[in-house]
Tab-separated table of C-alpha atoms in Angstrom:
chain	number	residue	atom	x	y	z
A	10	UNK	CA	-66.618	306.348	113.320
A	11	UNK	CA	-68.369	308.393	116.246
A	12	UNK	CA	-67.555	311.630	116.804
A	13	UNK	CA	-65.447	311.831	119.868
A	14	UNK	CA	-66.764	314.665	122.336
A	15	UNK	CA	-64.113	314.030	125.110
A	16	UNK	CA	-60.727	312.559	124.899
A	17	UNK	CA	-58.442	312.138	128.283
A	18	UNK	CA	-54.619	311.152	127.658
A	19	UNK	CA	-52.365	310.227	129.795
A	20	UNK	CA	-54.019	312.464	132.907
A	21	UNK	CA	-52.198	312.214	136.007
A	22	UNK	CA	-53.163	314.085	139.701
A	23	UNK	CA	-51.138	313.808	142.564
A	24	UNK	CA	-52.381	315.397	146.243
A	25	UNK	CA	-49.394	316.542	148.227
A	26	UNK	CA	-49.682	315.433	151.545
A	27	UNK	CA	-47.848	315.556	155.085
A	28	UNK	CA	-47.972	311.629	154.783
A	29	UNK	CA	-46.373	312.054	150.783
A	30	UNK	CA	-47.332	311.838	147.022
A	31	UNK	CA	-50.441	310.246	147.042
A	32	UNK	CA	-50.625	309.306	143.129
A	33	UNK	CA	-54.491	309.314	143.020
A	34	UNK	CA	-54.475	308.979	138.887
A	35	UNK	CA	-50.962	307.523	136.970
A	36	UNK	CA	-51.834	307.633	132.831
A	37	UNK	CA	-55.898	307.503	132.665
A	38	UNK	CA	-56.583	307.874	129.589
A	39	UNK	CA	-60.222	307.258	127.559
A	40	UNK	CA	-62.553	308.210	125.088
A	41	UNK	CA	-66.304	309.258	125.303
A	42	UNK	CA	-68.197	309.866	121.869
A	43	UNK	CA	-71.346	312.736	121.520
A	44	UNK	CA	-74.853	310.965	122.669
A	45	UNK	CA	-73.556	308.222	124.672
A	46	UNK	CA	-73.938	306.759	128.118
A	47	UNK	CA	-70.267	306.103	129.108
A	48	UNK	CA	-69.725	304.562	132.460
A	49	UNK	CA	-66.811	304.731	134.585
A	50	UNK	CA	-66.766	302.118	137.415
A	51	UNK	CA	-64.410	300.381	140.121
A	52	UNK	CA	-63.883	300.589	143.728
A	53	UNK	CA	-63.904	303.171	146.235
A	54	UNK	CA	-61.110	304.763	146.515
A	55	UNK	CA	-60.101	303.937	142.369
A	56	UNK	CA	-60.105	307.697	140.899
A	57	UNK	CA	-63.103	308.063	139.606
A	58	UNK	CA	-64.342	311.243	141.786
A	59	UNK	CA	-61.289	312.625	141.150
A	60	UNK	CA	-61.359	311.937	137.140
A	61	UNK	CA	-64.553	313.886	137.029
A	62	UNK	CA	-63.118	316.935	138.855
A	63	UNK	CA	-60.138	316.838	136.909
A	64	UNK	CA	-62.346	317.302	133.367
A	65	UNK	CA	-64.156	320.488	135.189
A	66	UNK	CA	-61.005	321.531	136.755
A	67	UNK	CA	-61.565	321.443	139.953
A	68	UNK	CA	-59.344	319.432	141.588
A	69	UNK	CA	-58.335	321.551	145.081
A	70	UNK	CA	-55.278	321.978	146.953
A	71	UNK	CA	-53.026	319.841	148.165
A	72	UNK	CA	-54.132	318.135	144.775
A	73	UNK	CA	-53.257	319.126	141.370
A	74	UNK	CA	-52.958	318.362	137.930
A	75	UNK	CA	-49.163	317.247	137.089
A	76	UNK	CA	-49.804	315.645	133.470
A	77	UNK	CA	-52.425	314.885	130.242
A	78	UNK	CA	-54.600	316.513	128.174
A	79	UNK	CA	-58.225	316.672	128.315
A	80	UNK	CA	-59.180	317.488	124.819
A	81	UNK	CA	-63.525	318.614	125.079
A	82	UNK	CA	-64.932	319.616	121.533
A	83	UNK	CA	-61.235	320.288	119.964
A	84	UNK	CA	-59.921	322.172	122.488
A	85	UNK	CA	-57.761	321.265	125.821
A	86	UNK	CA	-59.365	322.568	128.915
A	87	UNK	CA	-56.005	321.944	131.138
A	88	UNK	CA	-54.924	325.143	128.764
A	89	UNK	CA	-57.967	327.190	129.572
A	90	UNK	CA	-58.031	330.187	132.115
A	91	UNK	CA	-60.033	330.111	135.106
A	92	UNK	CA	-62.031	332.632	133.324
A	93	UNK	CA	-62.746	330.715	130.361
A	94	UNK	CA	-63.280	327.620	132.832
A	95	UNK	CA	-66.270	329.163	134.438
A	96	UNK	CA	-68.192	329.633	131.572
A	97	UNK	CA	-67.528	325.982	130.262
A	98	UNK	CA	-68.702	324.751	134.272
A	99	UNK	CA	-72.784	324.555	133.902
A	100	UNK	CA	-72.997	325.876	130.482
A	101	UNK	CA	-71.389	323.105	128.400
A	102	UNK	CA	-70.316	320.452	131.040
A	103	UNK	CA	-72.051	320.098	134.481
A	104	UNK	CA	-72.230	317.516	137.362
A	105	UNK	CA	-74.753	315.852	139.638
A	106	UNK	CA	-72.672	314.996	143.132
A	107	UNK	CA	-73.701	311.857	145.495
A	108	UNK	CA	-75.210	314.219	148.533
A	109	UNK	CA	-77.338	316.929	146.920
A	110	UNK	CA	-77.462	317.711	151.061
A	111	UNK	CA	-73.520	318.813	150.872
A	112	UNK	CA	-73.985	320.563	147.850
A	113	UNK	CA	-77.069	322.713	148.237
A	114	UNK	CA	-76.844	325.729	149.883
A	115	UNK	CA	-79.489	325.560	152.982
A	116	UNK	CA	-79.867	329.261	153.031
A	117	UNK	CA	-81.081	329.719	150.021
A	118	UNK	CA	-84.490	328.283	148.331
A	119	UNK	CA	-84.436	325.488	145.615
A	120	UNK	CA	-85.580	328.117	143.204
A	121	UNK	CA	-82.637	330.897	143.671
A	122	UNK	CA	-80.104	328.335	143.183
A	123	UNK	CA	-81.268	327.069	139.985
A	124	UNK	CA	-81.873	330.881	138.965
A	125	UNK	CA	-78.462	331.365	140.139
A	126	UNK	CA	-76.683	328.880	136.681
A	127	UNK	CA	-79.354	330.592	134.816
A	128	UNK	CA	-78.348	334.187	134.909
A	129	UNK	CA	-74.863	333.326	134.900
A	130	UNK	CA	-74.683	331.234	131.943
A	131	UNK	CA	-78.211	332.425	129.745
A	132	UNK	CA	-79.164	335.351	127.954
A	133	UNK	CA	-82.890	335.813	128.775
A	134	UNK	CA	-82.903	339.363	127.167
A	135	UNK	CA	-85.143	338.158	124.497
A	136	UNK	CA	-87.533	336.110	126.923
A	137	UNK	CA	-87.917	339.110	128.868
A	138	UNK	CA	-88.993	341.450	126.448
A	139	UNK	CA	-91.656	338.913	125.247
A	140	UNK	CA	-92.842	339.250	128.509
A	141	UNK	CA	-92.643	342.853	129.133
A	142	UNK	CA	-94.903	343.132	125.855
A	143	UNK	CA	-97.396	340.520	126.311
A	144	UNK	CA	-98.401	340.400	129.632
A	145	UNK	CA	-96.931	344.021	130.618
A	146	UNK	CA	-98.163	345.537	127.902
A	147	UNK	CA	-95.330	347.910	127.063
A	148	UNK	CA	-94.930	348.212	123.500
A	149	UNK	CA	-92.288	350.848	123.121
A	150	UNK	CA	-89.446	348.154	125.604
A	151	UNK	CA	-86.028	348.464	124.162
A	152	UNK	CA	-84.688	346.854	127.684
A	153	UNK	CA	-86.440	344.130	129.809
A	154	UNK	CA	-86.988	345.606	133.250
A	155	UNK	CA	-86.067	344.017	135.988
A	156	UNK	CA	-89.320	342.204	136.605
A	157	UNK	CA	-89.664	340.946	133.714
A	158	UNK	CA	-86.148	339.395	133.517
A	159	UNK	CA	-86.904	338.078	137.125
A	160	UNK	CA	-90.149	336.556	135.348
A	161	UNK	CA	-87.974	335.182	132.720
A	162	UNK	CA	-85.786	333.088	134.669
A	163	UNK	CA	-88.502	331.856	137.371
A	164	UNK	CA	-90.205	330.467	133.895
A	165	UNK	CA	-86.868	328.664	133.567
A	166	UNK	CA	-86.805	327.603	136.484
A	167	UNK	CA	-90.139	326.210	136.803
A	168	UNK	CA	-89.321	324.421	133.233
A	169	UNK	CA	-86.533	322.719	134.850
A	170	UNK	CA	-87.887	321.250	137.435
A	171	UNK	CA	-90.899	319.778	135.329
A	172	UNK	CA	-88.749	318.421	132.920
A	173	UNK	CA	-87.203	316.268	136.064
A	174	UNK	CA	-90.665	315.869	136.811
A	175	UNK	CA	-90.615	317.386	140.108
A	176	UNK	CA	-94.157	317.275	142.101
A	177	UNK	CA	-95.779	320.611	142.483
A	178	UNK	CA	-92.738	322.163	141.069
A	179	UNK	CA	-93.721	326.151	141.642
A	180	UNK	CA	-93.893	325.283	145.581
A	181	UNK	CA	-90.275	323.501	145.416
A	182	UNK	CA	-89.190	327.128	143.974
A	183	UNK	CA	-90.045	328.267	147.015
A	184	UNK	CA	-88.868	326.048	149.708
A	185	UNK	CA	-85.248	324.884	151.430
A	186	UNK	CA	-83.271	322.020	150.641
A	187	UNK	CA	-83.915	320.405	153.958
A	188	UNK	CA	-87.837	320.756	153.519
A	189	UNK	CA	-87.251	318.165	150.263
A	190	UNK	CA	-86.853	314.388	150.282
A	191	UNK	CA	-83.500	312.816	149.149
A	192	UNK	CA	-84.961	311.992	145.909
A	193	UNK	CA	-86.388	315.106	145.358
A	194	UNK	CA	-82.783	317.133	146.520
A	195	UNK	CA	-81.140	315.084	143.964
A	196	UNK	CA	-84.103	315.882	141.192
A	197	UNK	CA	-83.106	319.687	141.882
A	198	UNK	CA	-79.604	318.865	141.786
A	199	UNK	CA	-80.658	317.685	138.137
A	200	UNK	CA	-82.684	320.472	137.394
A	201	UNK	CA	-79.941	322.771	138.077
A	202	UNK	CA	-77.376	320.620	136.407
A	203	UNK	CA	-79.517	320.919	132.812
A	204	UNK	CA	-80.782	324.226	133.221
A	205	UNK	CA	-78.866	325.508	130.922
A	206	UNK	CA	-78.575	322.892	128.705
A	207	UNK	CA	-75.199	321.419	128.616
A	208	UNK	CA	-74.030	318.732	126.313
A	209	UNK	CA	-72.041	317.114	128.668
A	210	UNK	CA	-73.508	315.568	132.096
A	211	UNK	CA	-71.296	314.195	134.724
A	212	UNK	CA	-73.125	311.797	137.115
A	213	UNK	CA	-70.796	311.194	139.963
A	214	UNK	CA	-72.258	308.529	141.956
A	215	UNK	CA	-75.926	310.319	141.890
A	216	UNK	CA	-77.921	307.138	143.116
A	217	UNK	CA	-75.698	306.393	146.063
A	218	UNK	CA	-77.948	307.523	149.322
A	219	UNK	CA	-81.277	306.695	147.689
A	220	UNK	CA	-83.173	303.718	148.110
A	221	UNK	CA	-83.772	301.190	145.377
A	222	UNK	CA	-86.839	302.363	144.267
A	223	UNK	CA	-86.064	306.007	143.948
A	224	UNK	CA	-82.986	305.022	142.578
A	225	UNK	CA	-84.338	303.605	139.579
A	226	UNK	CA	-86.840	306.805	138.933
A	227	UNK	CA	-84.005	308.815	139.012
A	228	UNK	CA	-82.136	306.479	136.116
A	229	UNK	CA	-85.494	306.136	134.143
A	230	UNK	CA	-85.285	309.939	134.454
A	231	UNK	CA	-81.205	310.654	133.315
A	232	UNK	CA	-82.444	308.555	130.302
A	233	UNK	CA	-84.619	310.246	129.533
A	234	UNK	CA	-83.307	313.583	129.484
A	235	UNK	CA	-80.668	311.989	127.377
A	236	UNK	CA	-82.726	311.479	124.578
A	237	UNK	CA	-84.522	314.544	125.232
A	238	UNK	CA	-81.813	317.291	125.409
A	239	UNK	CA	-79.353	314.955	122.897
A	240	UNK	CA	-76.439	315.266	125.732
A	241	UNK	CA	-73.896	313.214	126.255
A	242	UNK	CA	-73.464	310.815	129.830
A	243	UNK	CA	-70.546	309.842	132.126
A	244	UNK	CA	-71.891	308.055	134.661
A	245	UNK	CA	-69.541	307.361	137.559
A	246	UNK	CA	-70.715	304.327	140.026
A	247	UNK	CA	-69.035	301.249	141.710
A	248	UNK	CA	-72.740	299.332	141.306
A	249	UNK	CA	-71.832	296.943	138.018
A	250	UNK	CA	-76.010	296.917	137.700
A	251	UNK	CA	-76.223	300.548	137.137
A	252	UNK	CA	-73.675	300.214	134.601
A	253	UNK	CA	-75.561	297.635	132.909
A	254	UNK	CA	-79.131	299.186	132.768
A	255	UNK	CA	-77.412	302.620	131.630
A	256	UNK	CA	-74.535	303.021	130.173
A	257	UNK	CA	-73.640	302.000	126.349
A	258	UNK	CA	-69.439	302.109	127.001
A	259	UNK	CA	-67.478	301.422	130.073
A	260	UNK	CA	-64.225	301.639	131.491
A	261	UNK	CA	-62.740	300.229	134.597
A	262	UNK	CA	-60.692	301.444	137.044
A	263	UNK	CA	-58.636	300.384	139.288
A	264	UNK	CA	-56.006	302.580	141.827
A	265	UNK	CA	-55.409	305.396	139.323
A	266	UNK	CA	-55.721	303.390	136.354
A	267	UNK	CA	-57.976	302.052	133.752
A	268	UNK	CA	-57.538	298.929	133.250
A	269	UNK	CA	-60.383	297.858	130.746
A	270	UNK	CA	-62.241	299.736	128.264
A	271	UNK	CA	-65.084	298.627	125.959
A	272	UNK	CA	-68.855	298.062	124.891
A	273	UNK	CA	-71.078	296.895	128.650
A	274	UNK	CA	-72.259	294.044	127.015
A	275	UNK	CA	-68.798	292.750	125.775
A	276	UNK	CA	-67.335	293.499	129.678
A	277	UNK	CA	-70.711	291.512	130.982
A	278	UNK	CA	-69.864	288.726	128.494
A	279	UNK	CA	-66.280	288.481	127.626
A	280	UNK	CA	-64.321	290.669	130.250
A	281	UNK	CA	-60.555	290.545	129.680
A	282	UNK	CA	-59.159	292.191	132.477
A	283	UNK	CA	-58.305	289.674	135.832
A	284	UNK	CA	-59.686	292.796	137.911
A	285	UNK	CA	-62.750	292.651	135.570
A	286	UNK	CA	-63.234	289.573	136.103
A	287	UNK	CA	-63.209	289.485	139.898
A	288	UNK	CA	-65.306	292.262	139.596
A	289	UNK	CA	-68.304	289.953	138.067
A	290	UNK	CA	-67.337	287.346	139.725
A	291	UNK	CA	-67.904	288.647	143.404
A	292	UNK	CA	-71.685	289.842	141.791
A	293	UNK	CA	-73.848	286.629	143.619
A	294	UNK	CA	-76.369	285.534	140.344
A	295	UNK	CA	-79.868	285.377	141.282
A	296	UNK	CA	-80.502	282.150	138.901
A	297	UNK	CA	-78.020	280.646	141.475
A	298	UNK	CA	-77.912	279.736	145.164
A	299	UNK	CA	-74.525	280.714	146.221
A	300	UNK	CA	-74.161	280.230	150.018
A	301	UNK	CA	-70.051	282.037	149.553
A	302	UNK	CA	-69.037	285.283	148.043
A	303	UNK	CA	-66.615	284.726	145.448
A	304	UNK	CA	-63.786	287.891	146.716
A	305	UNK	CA	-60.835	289.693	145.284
A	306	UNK	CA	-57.744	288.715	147.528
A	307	UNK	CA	-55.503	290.989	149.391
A	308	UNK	CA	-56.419	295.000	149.678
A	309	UNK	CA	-56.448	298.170	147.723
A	310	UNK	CA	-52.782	299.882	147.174
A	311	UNK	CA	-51.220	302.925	149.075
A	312	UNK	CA	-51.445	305.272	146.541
A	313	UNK	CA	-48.414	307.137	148.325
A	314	UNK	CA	-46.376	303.821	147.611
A	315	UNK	CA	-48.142	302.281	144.812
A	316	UNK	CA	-47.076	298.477	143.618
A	317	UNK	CA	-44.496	298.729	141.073
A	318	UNK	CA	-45.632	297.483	137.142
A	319	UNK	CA	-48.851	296.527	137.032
A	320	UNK	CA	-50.591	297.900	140.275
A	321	UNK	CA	-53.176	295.027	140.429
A	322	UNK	CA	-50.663	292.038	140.175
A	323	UNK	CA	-50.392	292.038	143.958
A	324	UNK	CA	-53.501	290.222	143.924
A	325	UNK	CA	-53.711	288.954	140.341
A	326	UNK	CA	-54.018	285.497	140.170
A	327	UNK	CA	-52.747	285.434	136.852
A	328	UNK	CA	-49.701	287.994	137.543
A	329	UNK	CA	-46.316	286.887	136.216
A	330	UNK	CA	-42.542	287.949	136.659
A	331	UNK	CA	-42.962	291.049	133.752
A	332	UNK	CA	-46.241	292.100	135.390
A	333	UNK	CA	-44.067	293.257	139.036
A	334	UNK	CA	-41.432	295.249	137.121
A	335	UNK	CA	-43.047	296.640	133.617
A	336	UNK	CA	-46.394	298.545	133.805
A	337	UNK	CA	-48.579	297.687	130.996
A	338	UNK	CA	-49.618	299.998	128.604
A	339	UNK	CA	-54.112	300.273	127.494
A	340	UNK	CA	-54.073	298.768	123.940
A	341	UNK	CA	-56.950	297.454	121.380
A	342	UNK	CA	-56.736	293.909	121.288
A	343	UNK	CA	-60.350	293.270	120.006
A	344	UNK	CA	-62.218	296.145	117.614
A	345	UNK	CA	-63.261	298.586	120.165
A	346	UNK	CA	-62.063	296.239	123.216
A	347	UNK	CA	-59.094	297.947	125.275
A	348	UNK	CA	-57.063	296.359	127.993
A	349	UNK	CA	-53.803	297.599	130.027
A	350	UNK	CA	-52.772	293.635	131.082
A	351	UNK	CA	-49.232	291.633	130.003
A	352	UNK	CA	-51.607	288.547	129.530
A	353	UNK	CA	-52.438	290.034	125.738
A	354	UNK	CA	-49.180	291.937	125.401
């Protein structure tokens, strides 16, 4: 069996708003395993932003945490102090948001914000002294000086950004977020995110404002870097082709809930779930002409007043009488296949 890096059970977050509960996740629970690409996909709206800050902890107010456990190497980080929290965030577990623009600070150059994660989560004491005997020639250096640590983490720095194969990437150190391209923001927003090495990378929606072609340099690149650095991927998206060109696992959500959970080529060819399937099914196949997108009726829930039961039945075309009244529980019905439906109760 693979060795299971993350485990979420049974997490639950409600925000507590003027308008009332909004149940944004009711019972997610999933599995990722050390060195895979794990997607999580579904609509906007589903949870899945808010699944990702829940594992970092950073859900903010009017939301919070209510429920779960979310068990990373052994240990559950709902029980961890803020303390203890912030040297998990970057070190061991760090994300890559959708707008690097909202998200990097435009007062400050690309290169002191990646130096920023690196003096707050590396030692470069060692580094430092290297440097204050070779190329400062001081022999008798018990403590790095402050120029050569300063040299230590620009070399860092300048390392990260050529590993996401930024152009020209000492001149990036030294420029502002809006004097870079999207795709290059977001390559910085990478940089930073593995500039410490972590071995768990949270991509929450990190293709979303770039065009097509970028787009697919900048998943050529998280590949990449997977195999490079040996981390492990959760890759958050509502684009079912990102899924399949990345991700080795995937689960589905669907208004707080996962509904199916198993190998991407298993959901591509035998998907379970009625959500899944209209999922796939509204996806127009180039190898056909199809003149009429195939929807999903009706809308997306209030999560203040969610559906009773089964929260998709409302426009299930397969619901029943049980599916209204008893909420169905995500169980293995095929090795490594996992569905929350009353159809394989």
């Amino acid at each position: 069996m693979p060795e299971v890096l993350l485990r979420v059970k049974n997490l639950r977050v409600n925000f507590y708003t003027y308008a009332g509960v909004v149940k944004a996740l009711d019972g997610v629970s999933f599995e990722i395993y050390k060195g895979e690409a794990f997607g999580l996909v579904g609509e906007t709206g589903c949870g899945k932003s808010v699944t990702a800050a829940s594992i970092l902890r950073l859900v903010d107010k009017p939301g919070r945490i209510v429920d779960g456990e979310i068990i990373f190497e052994g240990e559950d980080l709902l029980k961890k102090s803020e303390r203890e929290m912030r040297e998990i965030r970057g070190s061991k577990i760090a994300i890559v948001f959708q707008d690097p623009m909202t998200y990097l600070n435009p007062v400050l150059t690309i290169g002191d914000q990646i130096a920023e994660t690196i003096r707050e989560h590396q030692d470069l004491t060692v580094e430092a002294l290297e440097i204050e005997r070779n190329e400062y020639h001081n022999t008798s250096a018990e403590k790095p000086s402050k120029k050569a640590l300063r040299e230590a983490v620009l070399r860092r720095v300048e390392e990260a950004l050529k590993m996401v194969r930024m152009p020209d990437p000492r001149v990036v150190i030294d420029q502002y977020p809006h004097e870079l391209s999207g795709g290059m923001r977001q390559r910085a927003m990478i940089a930073m995110a593995i500039s410490c090495n972590p071995k768990f990378l949270i991509l929450d929606e990190a293709t979303t404002f770039l065009d097509v072609t970028i787009q697919r340099q900048i998943l050529e690149l998280v590949k990449d870097l997977k195999d490079r650095l040996g981390c492990t991927l959760m890759i958050i998206t509502h684009d079912m082709g990102i899924i399949a060109e990345t991700c080795d696992r995937v689960a589905v959500m669907y208004a707080g809930t996962i509904a199916e959970c198993a190998e991407t080529k298993r959901i591509f060819s035998k998907p379970l779930h009625p959500y899944t399937r209209g999922l796939l099914d509204a996806i127009p196949l180039p190898t056909e002409d199809v003149k009429v997108l195939k929807p999903i009726p009706g809308f997306v829930p209030n999560l203040i007043n969610p559906p009773p039961g089964c929260r998709f039945h409302p426009r299930c075309p397969e619901a029943m009488e049980v599916c209204s009244r008893v909420k169905p529980e995500l169980r293995e019905v095929e090795p490594g296949h996992q569905v929350a439906c009353h159809l394989y109760g």
